[in-house]
mmCIF file of C-alpha atoms in Angstrom:
data_model
loop_
_atom_site.group_PDB
_atom_site.id
_atom_site.type_symbol
_atom_site.label_atom_id
_atom_site.label_comp_id
_atom_site.label_asym_id
_atom_site.label_seq_id
_atom_site.Cartn_x
_atom_site.Cartn_y
_atom_site.Cartn_z
ATOM 1 C CA UNK A 1173 -7.157 22.120 -6.172
ATOM 2 C CA UNK A 1174 -9.919 19.373 -6.282
ATOM 3 C CA UNK A 1175 -8.653 16.310 -4.168
ATOM 4 C CA UNK A 1176 -9.276 13.674 -6.997
ATOM 5 C CA UNK A 1177 -7.787 15.494 -9.562
ATOM 6 C CA UNK A 1178 -4.794 16.110 -7.482
ATOM 7 C CA UNK A 1179 -4.419 12.524 -6.608
ATOM 8 C CA UNK A 1180 -4.756 11.694 -10.364
ATOM 9 C CA UNK A 1181 -2.101 14.189 -11.284
ATOM 10 C CA UNK A 1182 0.362 12.828 -8.619
ATOM 11 C CA UNK A 1183 -0.296 9.093 -9.710
ATOM 12 C CA UNK A 1184 0.237 10.055 -13.281
ATOM 13 C CA UNK A 1185 3.517 11.899 -12.668
ATOM 14 C CA UNK A 1186 4.651 8.883 -10.379
ATOM 15 C CA UNK A 1187 3.562 6.234 -13.030
ATOM 16 C CA UNK A 1188 5.335 8.175 -15.785
ATOM 17 C CA UNK A 1189 8.633 8.570 -13.952
ATOM 18 C CA UNK A 1190 8.526 4.808 -13.072
ATOM 19 C CA UNK A 1191 8.910 4.038 -16.598
ATOM 20 C CA UNK A 1192 11.275 6.919 -17.872
ATOM 21 C CA UNK A 1193 14.522 7.500 -16.112
ATOM 22 C CA UNK A 1194 15.712 11.367 -16.491
ATOM 23 C CA UNK A 1195 17.698 12.661 -13.555
ATOM 24 C CA UNK A 1196 17.069 16.350 -14.564
ATOM 25 C CA UNK A 1197 13.238 15.931 -14.953
ATOM 26 C CA UNK A 1198 13.200 14.158 -11.506
ATOM 27 C CA UNK A 1199 15.154 17.091 -10.042
ATOM 28 C CA UNK A 1200 12.600 19.583 -11.474
ATOM 29 C CA UNK A 1201 9.769 17.674 -10.405
ATOM 30 C CA UNK A 1202 11.137 17.409 -6.598
ATOM 31 C CA UNK A 1203 11.777 21.488 -6.798
ATOM 32 C CA UNK A 1204 8.027 21.850 -8.058
ATOM 33 C CA UNK A 1205 6.572 19.758 -5.463
ATOM 34 C CA UNK A 1206 8.772 21.291 -2.672
ATOM 35 C CA UNK A 1207 7.443 24.761 -3.657
ATOM 36 C CA UNK A 1208 4.001 23.579 -3.328
ATOM 37 C CA UNK A 1209 4.900 22.068 0.027
ATOM 38 C CA UNK A 1210 6.246 25.268 1.214
ATOM 39 C CA UNK A 1211 3.077 27.215 0.220
ATOM 40 C CA UNK A 1212 1.082 24.863 2.242
ATOM 41 C CA UNK A 1213 2.782 25.644 5.366
ATOM 42 C CA UNK A 1214 5.709 22.730 5.364
ATOM 43 C CA UNK A 1215 7.355 22.365 8.984
ATOM 44 C CA UNK A 1216 10.814 21.571 9.486
ATOM 45 C CA UNK A 1217 9.868 18.349 11.043
ATOM 46 C CA UNK A 1218 8.013 17.141 8.059
ATOM 47 C CA UNK A 1219 10.691 18.313 6.007
ATOM 48 C CA UNK A 1220 13.163 16.250 7.605
ATOM 49 C CA UNK A 1221 11.144 13.314 7.658
ATOM 50 C CA UNK A 1222 10.567 13.597 3.793
ATOM 51 C CA UNK A 1223 14.470 13.807 3.365
ATOM 52 C CA UNK A 1224 15.207 10.825 5.502
ATOM 53 C CA UNK A 1225 12.786 8.458 4.492
ATOM 54 C CA UNK A 1226 14.088 7.554 1.185
ATOM 55 C CA UNK A 1227 17.813 7.970 1.948
ATOM 56 C CA UNK A 1228 18.397 4.280 3.129
ATOM 57 C CA UNK A 1229 16.832 2.555 0.088
ATOM 58 C CA UNK A 1230 18.307 5.204 -2.102
ATOM 59 C CA UNK A 1231 21.580 4.600 -0.927
ATOM 60 C CA UNK A 1232 21.413 0.891 -1.658
ATOM 61 C CA UNK A 1233 20.119 1.278 -5.046
ATOM 62 C CA UNK A 1234 22.902 3.908 -5.879
ATOM 63 C CA UNK A 1235 25.449 1.292 -4.516
ATOM 64 C CA UNK A 1236 23.879 -1.647 -6.428
ATOM 65 C CA UNK A 1237 23.719 -0.192 -9.836
ATOM 66 C CA UNK A 1238 26.756 2.040 -9.683
ATOM 67 C CA UNK A 1239 29.097 -0.205 -7.625
ATOM 68 C CA UNK A 1240 27.964 -3.687 -8.887
ATOM 69 C CA UNK A 1241 25.720 -3.149 -11.922
ATOM 70 C CA UNK A 1242 27.021 -3.938 -15.345
ATOM 71 C CA UNK A 1243 28.953 -0.798 -16.643
ATOM 72 C CA UNK A 1244 28.977 0.872 -13.202
ATOM 73 C CA UNK A 1245 26.146 3.308 -14.394
ATOM 74 C CA UNK A 1246 26.387 6.079 -11.730
ATOM 75 C CA UNK A 1247 24.008 8.477 -13.596
ATOM 76 C CA UNK A 1248 21.255 5.782 -13.670
ATOM 77 C CA UNK A 1249 21.935 5.192 -9.981
ATOM 78 C CA UNK A 1250 21.467 8.891 -9.230
ATOM 79 C CA UNK A 1251 18.212 9.155 -11.146
ATOM 80 C CA UNK A 1252 16.932 5.960 -9.270
ATOM 81 C CA UNK A 1253 17.793 7.889 -5.945
ATOM 82 C CA UNK A 1254 15.897 11.181 -7.273
ATOM 83 C CA UNK A 1255 12.992 9.158 -8.584
ATOM 84 C CA UNK A 1256 12.653 7.817 -4.930
ATOM 85 C CA UNK A 1257 12.438 11.425 -3.564
ATOM 86 C CA UNK A 1258 9.813 12.312 -6.272
ATOM 87 C CA UNK A 1259 7.656 9.638 -4.980
ATOM 88 C CA UNK A 1260 7.896 10.500 -1.141
ATOM 89 C CA UNK A 1261 7.578 14.475 -2.060
ATOM 90 C CA UNK A 1262 4.350 13.394 -4.309
ATOM 91 C CA UNK A 1263 3.208 11.423 -1.275
ATOM 92 C CA UNK A 1264 3.716 14.410 1.088
ATOM 93 C CA UNK A 1265 1.752 16.840 -1.214
ATOM 94 C CA UNK A 1266 -1.041 14.504 -1.108
ATOM 95 C CA UNK A 1267 -1.142 13.683 2.653
ATOM 96 C CA UNK A 1268 -0.009 17.028 4.261
ATOM 97 C CA UNK A 1269 -2.259 19.164 2.033
ATOM 98 C CA UNK A 1270 -5.420 17.039 2.091
ATOM 99 C CA UNK A 1271 -7.297 15.203 4.796
ATOM 100 C CA UNK A 1272 -8.682 11.731 4.500
ATOM 101 C CA UNK A 1273 -12.255 13.174 4.833
ATOM 102 C CA UNK A 1274 -11.953 15.717 2.002
ATOM 103 C CA UNK A 1275 -10.452 12.991 -0.159
ATOM 104 C CA UNK A 1276 -12.961 10.654 0.339
ATOM 105 C CA UNK A 1277 -15.749 13.252 -0.030
ATOM 106 C CA UNK A 1278 -14.331 14.268 -3.254
ATOM 107 C CA UNK A 1279 -14.120 10.587 -4.589
ATOM 108 C CA UNK A 1280 -17.590 9.967 -3.704
ATOM 109 C CA UNK A 1281 -18.838 13.195 -5.214
ATOM 110 C CA UNK A 1282 -16.577 13.748 -8.200
ATOM 111 C CA UNK A 1283 -15.774 10.334 -9.008
ATOM 112 C CA UNK A 1284 -18.806 8.489 -8.250
ATOM 113 C CA UNK A 1285 -17.352 5.887 -5.628
ATOM 114 C CA UNK A 1286 -20.126 4.129 -4.044
ATOM 115 C CA UNK A 1287 -20.985 5.450 -0.676
ATOM 116 C CA UNK A 1288 -20.630 2.148 0.961
ATOM 117 C CA UNK A 1289 -16.944 2.249 0.034
ATOM 118 C CA UNK A 1290 -16.091 5.847 0.966
ATOM 119 C CA UNK A 1291 -17.786 5.782 4.103
ATOM 120 C CA UNK A 1292 -16.871 2.042 5.244
ATOM 121 C CA UNK A 1293 -13.043 3.052 4.679
ATOM 122 C CA UNK A 1294 -13.409 6.297 6.750
ATOM 123 C CA UNK A 1295 -15.275 4.758 9.673
ATOM 124 C CA UNK A 1296 -12.417 2.047 9.802
ATOM 125 C CA UNK A 1297 -9.669 5.044 9.583
ATOM 126 C CA UNK A 1298 -11.605 6.935 12.483
ATOM 127 C CA UNK A 1299 -11.002 4.294 14.918
ATOM 128 C CA UNK A 1300 -7.378 3.871 14.021
ATOM 129 C CA UNK A 1301 -6.145 5.027 17.590
ATOM 130 C CA UNK A 1302 -8.447 2.320 19.168
ATOM 131 C CA UNK A 1303 -6.913 -0.238 16.813
ATOM 132 C CA UNK A 1304 -3.432 0.849 17.857
ATOM 133 C CA UNK A 1305 -4.170 0.523 21.610
ATOM 134 C CA UNK A 1306 -5.966 -2.823 21.072
ATOM 135 C CA UNK A 1307 -2.728 -4.212 19.211
ATOM 136 C CA UNK A 1308 -0.603 -3.208 22.156
ATOM 137 C CA UNK A 1309 -3.024 -4.563 24.723
ATOM 138 C CA UNK A 1310 -3.054 -8.062 23.026
ATOM 139 C CA UNK A 1311 0.844 -7.884 23.233
ATOM 140 C CA UNK A 1312 0.796 -6.608 26.895
ATOM 141 C CA UNK A 1313 -1.686 -9.481 27.846
ATOM 142 C CA UNK A 1314 0.334 -12.007 26.202
ATOM 143 C CA UNK A 1315 3.346 -10.868 28.015
ATOM 144 C CA UNK A 1316 1.441 -11.223 31.449
ATOM 145 C CA UNK A 1317 0.894 -14.927 30.562
ATOM 146 C CA UNK A 1318 4.555 -15.289 29.777
ATOM 147 C CA UNK A 1319 3.845 -15.193 25.753
ATOM 148 C CA UNK A 1320 6.138 -12.972 23.665
ATOM 149 C CA UNK A 1321 3.782 -11.794 20.830
ATOM 150 C CA UNK A 1322 6.031 -10.631 17.620
ATOM 151 C CA UNK A 1323 4.807 -9.567 14.247
ATOM 152 C CA UNK A 1324 5.189 -13.086 13.039
ATOM 153 C CA UNK A 1325 2.964 -14.923 15.808
ATOM 154 C CA UNK A 1326 -0.403 -16.091 14.044
ATOM 155 C CA UNK A 1327 -1.968 -15.478 17.306
ATOM 156 C CA UNK A 1328 -1.110 -11.611 17.575
ATOM 157 C CA UNK A 1329 -3.299 -11.335 13.943
ATOM 158 C CA UNK A 1330 -5.657 -14.021 15.286
ATOM 159 C CA UNK A 1331 -6.804 -11.796 18.148
ATOM 160 C CA UNK A 1332 -6.655 -8.380 16.127
ATOM 161 C CA UNK A 1333 -8.900 -9.940 13.570
ATOM 162 C CA UNK A 1334 -11.341 -11.268 16.139
ATOM 163 C CA UNK A 1335 -11.390 -7.585 17.440
ATOM 164 C CA UNK A 1336 -11.712 -6.334 13.774
ATOM 165 C CA UNK A 1337 -14.896 -8.780 13.201
ATOM 166 C CA UNK A 1338 -16.439 -7.152 16.297
ATOM 167 C CA UNK A 1339 -15.783 -3.533 15.197
ATOM 168 C CA UNK A 1340 -16.833 -3.917 11.827
ATOM 169 C CA UNK A 1341 -20.174 -5.411 12.985
ATOM 170 C CA UNK A 1342 -20.522 -2.795 15.569
ATOM 171 C CA UNK A 1343 -19.606 0.203 13.138
ATOM 172 C CA UNK A 1344 -22.007 -1.011 10.361
ATOM 173 C CA UNK A 1345 -24.814 -1.179 12.915
ATOM 174 C CA UNK A 1346 -24.039 2.103 14.056
ATOM 175 C CA UNK A 1347 -24.016 3.648 10.717
ATOM 176 C CA UNK A 1348 -27.240 1.738 9.744
ATOM 177 C CA UNK A 1349 -28.758 2.966 12.945
ATOM 178 C CA UNK A 1350 -27.909 6.659 11.792
ATOM 179 C CA UNK A 1351 -29.799 6.388 8.701
ATOM 180 C CA UNK A 1352 -27.051 5.087 6.201
ATOM 181 C CA UNK A 1353 -28.294 2.978 3.701
ATOM 182 C CA UNK A 1354 -26.411 1.309 1.009
ATOM 183 C CA UNK A 1355 -27.291 2.215 -2.744
ATOM 184 C CA UNK A 1356 -29.661 5.029 -1.823
ATOM 185 C CA UNK A 1357 -29.209 8.496 -3.190
ATOM 186 C CA UNK A 1358 -27.497 10.864 -0.736
ATOM 187 C CA UNK A 1359 -27.347 14.697 -0.374
ATOM 188 C CA UNK A 1360 -24.037 16.273 0.685
ATOM 189 C CA UNK A 1361 -23.363 18.556 3.727
ATOM 190 C CA UNK A 1362 -20.226 19.937 1.988
ATOM 191 C CA UNK A 1363 -19.754 20.098 -1.625
ATOM 192 C CA UNK A 1364 -16.326 19.501 -3.212
ATOM 193 C CA UNK A 1365 -16.247 21.736 -6.152
ATOM 194 C CA UNK A 1366 -14.649 20.421 -9.464
ATOM 195 C CA UNK A 1367 -13.748 23.532 -11.696
ATOM 196 C CA UNK A 1368 -12.327 23.941 -15.072
ATOM 197 C CA UNK A 1369 -9.197 25.396 -13.353
ATOM 198 C CA UNK A 1370 -8.335 21.751 -11.956
ATOM 199 C CA UNK A 1371 -8.623 20.239 -15.374
ATOM 200 C CA UNK A 1372 -6.665 23.008 -16.496
ATOM 201 C CA UNK A 1373 -3.833 22.520 -14.314
ATOM 202 C CA UNK A 1374 -3.759 18.582 -14.647
ATOM 203 C CA UNK A 1375 -3.681 18.762 -18.545
ATOM 204 C CA UNK A 1376 -0.930 21.749 -18.442
ATOM 205 C CA UNK A 1377 0.979 19.863 -15.965
ATOM 206 C CA UNK A 1378 1.122 16.586 -17.860
ATOM 207 C CA UNK A 1379 1.884 18.694 -21.341
ATOM 208 C CA UNK A 1380 4.875 20.378 -19.450
ATOM 209 C CA UNK A 1381 6.067 17.167 -18.182
ATOM 210 C CA UNK A 1382 6.065 15.449 -21.481
ATOM 211 C CA UNK A 1383 7.894 18.397 -23.212
ATOM 212 C CA UNK A 1384 10.343 17.943 -20.324
ATOM 213 C CA UNK A 1385 10.804 14.455 -20.774
ATOM 214 C CA UNK A 1386 11.499 14.799 -24.468
ATOM 215 C CA UNK A 1387 13.880 17.803 -24.274
ATOM 216 C CA UNK A 1388 16.066 17.299 -21.359
ATOM 217 C CA UNK A 1389 18.710 14.607 -21.180
ATOM 218 C CA UNK B 822 -24.086 -16.656 -7.923
ATOM 219 C CA UNK B 823 -21.814 -14.547 -5.529
ATOM 220 C CA UNK B 824 -23.086 -12.104 -2.912
ATOM 221 C CA UNK B 825 -22.046 -8.493 -2.803
ATOM 222 C CA UNK B 826 -20.012 -6.676 -0.738
ATOM 223 C CA UNK B 827 -21.698 -4.976 2.056
ATOM 224 C CA UNK B 828 -20.813 -2.219 4.416
ATOM 225 C CA UNK B 829 -19.871 -4.688 6.908
ATOM 226 C CA UNK B 830 -17.543 -6.327 4.706
ATOM 227 C CA UNK B 831 -15.910 -3.023 3.490
ATOM 228 C CA UNK B 832 -15.469 -1.917 7.193
ATOM 229 C CA UNK B 833 -13.954 -5.280 7.979
ATOM 230 C CA UNK B 834 -11.561 -5.236 4.945
ATOM 231 C CA UNK B 835 -10.334 -1.795 5.820
ATOM 232 C CA UNK B 836 -9.804 -2.538 9.698
ATOM 233 C CA UNK B 837 -7.748 -5.734 8.626
ATOM 234 C CA UNK B 838 -5.866 -3.485 6.157
ATOM 235 C CA UNK B 839 -5.212 -0.929 9.496
ATOM 236 C CA UNK B 840 -4.397 -3.766 11.713
ATOM 237 C CA UNK B 841 -1.786 -5.182 9.359
ATOM 238 C CA UNK B 842 -0.494 -1.558 8.801
ATOM 239 C CA UNK B 843 -0.291 -1.031 12.610
ATOM 240 C CA UNK B 844 1.639 -4.236 12.730
ATOM 241 C CA UNK B 845 3.792 -3.499 9.697
ATOM 242 C CA UNK B 846 5.121 -0.537 11.270
ATOM 243 C CA UNK B 847 7.400 -2.545 13.162
ATOM 244 C CA UNK B 848 8.785 -4.256 10.082
ATOM 245 C CA UNK B 849 9.889 -0.901 8.727
ATOM 246 C CA UNK B 850 13.075 -1.091 10.976
ATOM 247 C CA UNK B 851 13.574 -4.672 9.788
ATOM 248 C CA UNK B 852 13.164 -3.421 6.176
ATOM 249 C CA UNK B 853 15.855 -0.612 6.851
ATOM 250 C CA UNK B 854 18.066 -2.767 8.903
ATOM 251 C CA UNK B 855 18.265 -5.391 6.133
ATOM 252 C CA UNK B 856 18.955 -2.903 3.527
ATOM 253 C CA UNK B 857 22.105 -1.313 5.478
ATOM 254 C CA UNK B 858 23.291 -5.077 6.258
ATOM 255 C CA UNK B 859 22.935 -6.039 2.722
ATOM 256 C CA UNK B 860 24.337 -2.894 0.755
ATOM 257 C CA UNK B 861 28.024 -3.595 1.333
ATOM 258 C CA UNK B 862 27.738 -7.120 -0.391
ATOM 259 C CA UNK B 863 25.662 -5.169 -3.562
ATOM 260 C CA UNK B 864 22.520 -6.882 -2.661
ATOM 261 C CA UNK B 865 20.815 -3.773 -0.624
ATOM 262 C CA UNK B 866 17.461 -3.738 -2.925
ATOM 263 C CA UNK B 867 17.168 -7.549 -1.963
ATOM 264 C CA UNK B 868 15.721 -6.418 1.505
ATOM 265 C CA UNK B 869 12.434 -5.233 -0.580
ATOM 266 C CA UNK B 870 12.256 -9.114 -1.806
ATOM 267 C CA UNK B 871 12.794 -10.689 1.486
ATOM 268 C CA UNK B 872 10.120 -8.563 3.212
ATOM 269 C CA UNK B 873 7.599 -8.248 0.500
ATOM 270 C CA UNK B 874 5.714 -11.018 1.530
ATOM 271 C CA UNK B 875 4.577 -9.502 4.568
ATOM 272 C CA UNK B 876 3.089 -6.513 2.887
ATOM 273 C CA UNK B 877 0.949 -9.076 0.822
ATOM 274 C CA UNK B 878 -0.808 -10.887 3.648
ATOM 275 C CA UNK B 879 -3.841 -8.823 3.889
ATOM 276 C CA UNK B 880 -4.992 -10.019 0.407
ATOM 277 C CA UNK B 881 -4.891 -13.743 0.782
ATOM 278 C CA UNK B 882 -6.428 -13.535 4.369
ATOM 279 C CA UNK B 883 -9.213 -11.350 3.322
ATOM 280 C CA UNK B 884 -10.163 -13.797 0.277
ATOM 281 C CA UNK B 885 -10.155 -16.682 2.902
ATOM 282 C CA UNK B 886 -12.361 -14.813 5.336
ATOM 283 C CA UNK B 887 -14.939 -13.467 2.947
ATOM 284 C CA UNK B 888 -14.513 -16.176 0.193
ATOM 285 C CA UNK B 889 -15.734 -13.562 -2.482
ATOM 286 C CA UNK B 890 -14.378 -12.622 -5.936
ATOM 287 C CA UNK B 891 -12.503 -9.346 -5.445
ATOM 288 C CA UNK B 892 -12.084 -9.903 -1.692
ATOM 289 C CA UNK B 893 -8.241 -10.245 -2.117
ATOM 290 C CA UNK B 894 -7.901 -7.483 -4.440
ATOM 291 C CA UNK B 895 -9.968 -5.098 -2.057
ATOM 292 C CA UNK B 896 -8.246 -6.345 0.926
ATOM 293 C CA UNK B 897 -4.931 -5.552 -0.201
ATOM 294 C CA UNK B 898 -5.948 -2.406 -1.995
ATOM 295 C CA UNK B 899 -7.688 -1.081 0.860
ATOM 296 C CA UNK B 900 -4.783 -1.679 3.144
ATOM 297 C CA UNK B 901 -2.621 0.280 0.757
ATOM 298 C CA UNK B 902 -4.995 3.284 0.936
ATOM 299 C CA UNK B 903 -4.806 3.257 4.545
ATOM 300 C CA UNK B 904 -1.029 2.953 4.252
ATOM 301 C CA UNK B 905 -0.830 5.947 2.170
ATOM 302 C CA UNK B 906 -3.052 8.074 4.333
ATOM 303 C CA UNK B 907 -1.245 7.136 7.596
ATOM 304 C CA UNK B 908 1.988 8.725 5.578
ATOM 305 C CA UNK B 909 4.074 5.653 4.574
ATOM 306 C CA UNK B 910 7.472 5.667 2.841
ATOM 307 C CA UNK B 911 6.456 5.366 -0.598
ATOM 308 C CA UNK B 912 3.587 8.096 -0.804
ATOM 309 C CA UNK B 913 1.343 8.066 -3.711
ATOM 310 C CA UNK B 914 3.123 5.075 -5.470
ATOM 311 C CA UNK B 915 2.011 2.913 -2.377
ATOM 312 C CA UNK B 916 -1.544 2.966 -4.418
ATOM 313 C CA UNK B 917 0.060 1.675 -7.713
ATOM 314 C CA UNK B 918 1.976 -1.083 -5.551
ATOM 315 C CA UNK B 919 -1.482 -1.593 -3.676
ATOM 316 C CA UNK B 920 -2.903 -2.220 -7.375
ATOM 317 C CA UNK B 921 -0.370 -4.408 -8.701
ATOM 318 C CA UNK B 922 -0.302 -6.656 -5.276
ATOM 319 C CA UNK B 923 -3.989 -6.874 -5.157
ATOM 320 C CA UNK B 924 -4.284 -7.876 -8.723
ATOM 321 C CA UNK B 925 -1.318 -10.357 -7.965
ATOM 322 C CA UNK B 926 -2.979 -11.830 -5.094
ATOM 323 C CA UNK B 927 -6.591 -11.948 -6.609
ATOM 324 C CA UNK B 928 -5.189 -14.003 -9.724
ATOM 325 C CA UNK B 929 -4.413 -17.103 -7.597
ATOM 326 C CA UNK B 930 -7.899 -17.294 -6.652
ATOM 327 C CA UNK B 931 -9.481 -16.134 -10.008
ATOM 328 C CA UNK B 932 -7.295 -19.180 -11.481
ATOM 329 C CA UNK B 933 -9.318 -21.797 -9.091
ATOM 330 C CA UNK B 934 -12.529 -19.898 -10.067
ATOM 331 C CA UNK B 935 -13.022 -18.908 -6.400
ATOM 332 C CA UNK B 936 -13.994 -22.763 -5.650
ATOM 333 C CA UNK B 937 -11.000 -23.969 -3.776
ATOM 334 C CA UNK B 938 -9.662 -22.438 -0.548
ATOM 335 C CA UNK B 939 -6.613 -24.711 0.325
ATOM 336 C CA UNK B 940 -3.026 -25.099 -0.060
ATOM 337 C CA UNK B 941 -3.094 -25.250 -3.909
ATOM 338 C CA UNK B 942 -4.788 -21.745 -3.960
ATOM 339 C CA UNK B 943 -2.303 -20.248 -1.344
ATOM 340 C CA UNK B 944 0.925 -21.854 -3.763
ATOM 341 C CA UNK B 945 -1.043 -20.165 -6.803
ATOM 342 C CA UNK B 946 -1.608 -16.701 -5.253
ATOM 343 C CA UNK B 947 1.955 -16.639 -3.960
ATOM 344 C CA UNK B 948 3.107 -17.379 -7.569
ATOM 345 C CA UNK B 949 0.924 -14.827 -9.352
ATOM 346 C CA UNK B 950 1.759 -12.310 -6.788
ATOM 347 C CA UNK B 951 5.629 -12.654 -7.171
ATOM 348 C CA UNK B 952 5.456 -12.512 -11.085
ATOM 349 C CA UNK B 953 3.478 -9.457 -11.045
ATOM 350 C CA UNK B 954 5.313 -7.686 -8.162
ATOM 351 C CA UNK B 955 8.510 -8.262 -9.795
ATOM 352 C CA UNK B 956 7.608 -7.062 -13.094
ATOM 353 C CA UNK B 957 6.429 -3.969 -11.389
ATOM 354 C CA UNK B 958 9.646 -3.490 -9.543
ATOM 355 C CA UNK B 959 11.463 -4.100 -13.026
ATOM 356 C CA UNK B 960 10.579 -0.587 -13.639
ATOM 357 C CA UNK B 961 9.745 0.934 -10.476
ATOM 358 C CA UNK B 962 12.805 -0.198 -8.363
ATOM 359 C CA UNK B 963 15.223 -0.211 -11.203
ATOM 360 C CA UNK B 964 15.525 -4.221 -11.386
ATOM 361 C CA UNK B 965 16.275 -3.793 -15.092
ATOM 362 C CA UNK B 966 19.657 -2.287 -14.278
ATOM 363 C CA UNK B 967 20.801 -5.418 -12.032
ATOM 364 C CA UNK B 968 23.066 -8.179 -13.188
ATOM 365 C CA UNK B 969 21.301 -11.425 -14.159
ATOM 366 C CA UNK B 970 22.549 -13.750 -11.498
ATOM 367 C CA UNK B 971 21.484 -11.090 -8.955
ATOM 368 C CA UNK B 972 17.817 -11.103 -10.516
ATOM 369 C CA UNK B 973 17.399 -14.591 -10.499
ATOM 370 C CA UNK B 974 18.491 -15.009 -6.683
ATOM 371 C CA UNK B 975 16.187 -11.958 -5.865
ATOM 372 C CA UNK B 976 13.276 -13.766 -7.714
ATOM 373 C CA UNK B 977 13.837 -16.918 -5.763
ATOM 374 C CA UNK B 978 14.019 -15.189 -2.471
ATOM 375 C CA UNK B 979 10.853 -13.200 -3.238
ATOM 376 C CA UNK B 980 8.817 -16.231 -3.978
ATOM 377 C CA UNK B 981 10.152 -17.881 -0.705
ATOM 378 C CA UNK B 982 9.001 -14.755 1.046
ATOM 379 C CA UNK B 983 5.733 -14.787 -0.575
ATOM 380 C CA UNK B 984 5.314 -18.388 0.465
ATOM 381 C CA UNK B 985 6.334 -18.169 3.911
ATOM 382 C CA UNK B 986 4.242 -15.014 4.668
ATOM 383 C CA UNK B 987 1.116 -15.141 2.505
ATOM 384 C CA UNK B 988 1.427 -18.904 2.479
ATOM 385 C CA UNK B 989 2.251 -20.449 5.778
ATOM 386 C CA UNK B 990 1.555 -17.610 8.085
ATOM 387 C CA UNK B 991 -1.872 -16.904 6.769
ATOM 388 C CA UNK B 992 -2.830 -20.471 6.879
ATOM 389 C CA UNK B 993 -1.719 -20.533 10.334
ATOM 390 C CA UNK B 994 -4.253 -17.558 10.994
ATOM 391 C CA UNK B 995 -6.914 -19.023 8.987
ATOM 392 C CA UNK B 996 -6.639 -22.383 10.960
ATOM 393 C CA UNK B 997 -7.063 -20.439 14.364
ATOM 394 C CA UNK B 998 -9.927 -18.650 12.831
ATOM 395 C CA UNK B 999 -11.697 -22.042 11.609
ATOM 396 C CA UNK B 1000 -11.120 -23.575 15.073
ATOM 397 C CA UNK B 1001 -12.774 -20.731 16.638
ATOM 398 C CA UNK B 1002 -15.747 -20.758 14.464
ATOM 399 C CA UNK B 1003 -15.957 -16.880 13.848
ATOM 400 C CA UNK B 1004 -15.908 -17.257 9.985
ATOM 401 C CA UNK B 1005 -19.560 -18.286 9.421
ATOM 402 C CA UNK B 1006 -20.706 -14.843 8.854
#
């Protein structure tokens, strides 16, 4: 499926269930998203991760609404829990089945996102391992001088931002050296097709969701 | 009137988003720990209000660094995109939250017409972000089902969190950056 359309569909579903609160609709959505994930080779590790993430906030909301809220509305509590699972499963469908590169290519070609935003973000994302290493280097360097740099220390952010400024200069220079120009027409090495099937899936899914929201309690 | 965003600015905003994302990973533990501690008192969801300011720091910081309309919004929204791609708790809704937080932090700077960059701007930004994110949580996190007294406490706590992280902490970082003269790009 086209990555941009997939993202749009998942966003629309997430947005719509944020404003409606139907336990059964949420459960059906979770099952559908789960089936999609299974067809995309979901591993046990990923499955456990998806089940664990919403557990703590879910229980907190359940107890707050059911135990302390006006009317002790347990049904609303459970539908909130199921809503969190829909969010996380929708996120899983996006991140487990689409690589950032494909998504960015699709956003550039199909949604006409300016190439400087598409490739700028991608360039930054690609040096992620280096950024992680840099943050821990800053922490270790601080410890050597007897300084504990926690996540609330301005110095930690300051030093990380200094590196960020240097990297952004270097990456932009490197990209321009390789012929990247802002606002110039580009050709594409890999084409991301946008077929009528993608639109059909989007429209049919949304229509079915509306019917379910009206029909089910 | 204002210059445009260039490739360098966009990469910088995205890297700042990632840096904050990497440092935030440590606070995921804090969030879950606070939730567990607060749940028996019926205040479990308040962990969200206590920590929310941390997630909104990238926006005001970007605005102070680039001093461009849209910088705050882009800084916040790009960090949300990065967070989603790294596989964070909330999946696709991170984008929606990022959108709301981005508009919230941006509004504070819009209200001063992008001319003032001081404490007043930070206070305004913290306030607009509190109002917008609270309205979003009214729907998304089911705040409409909570008792009124609790909502008032949570609103105050959220503003304090915003003020501490997007106000005081951001200002301290900006002071360090100003003193080192790296912002005259």
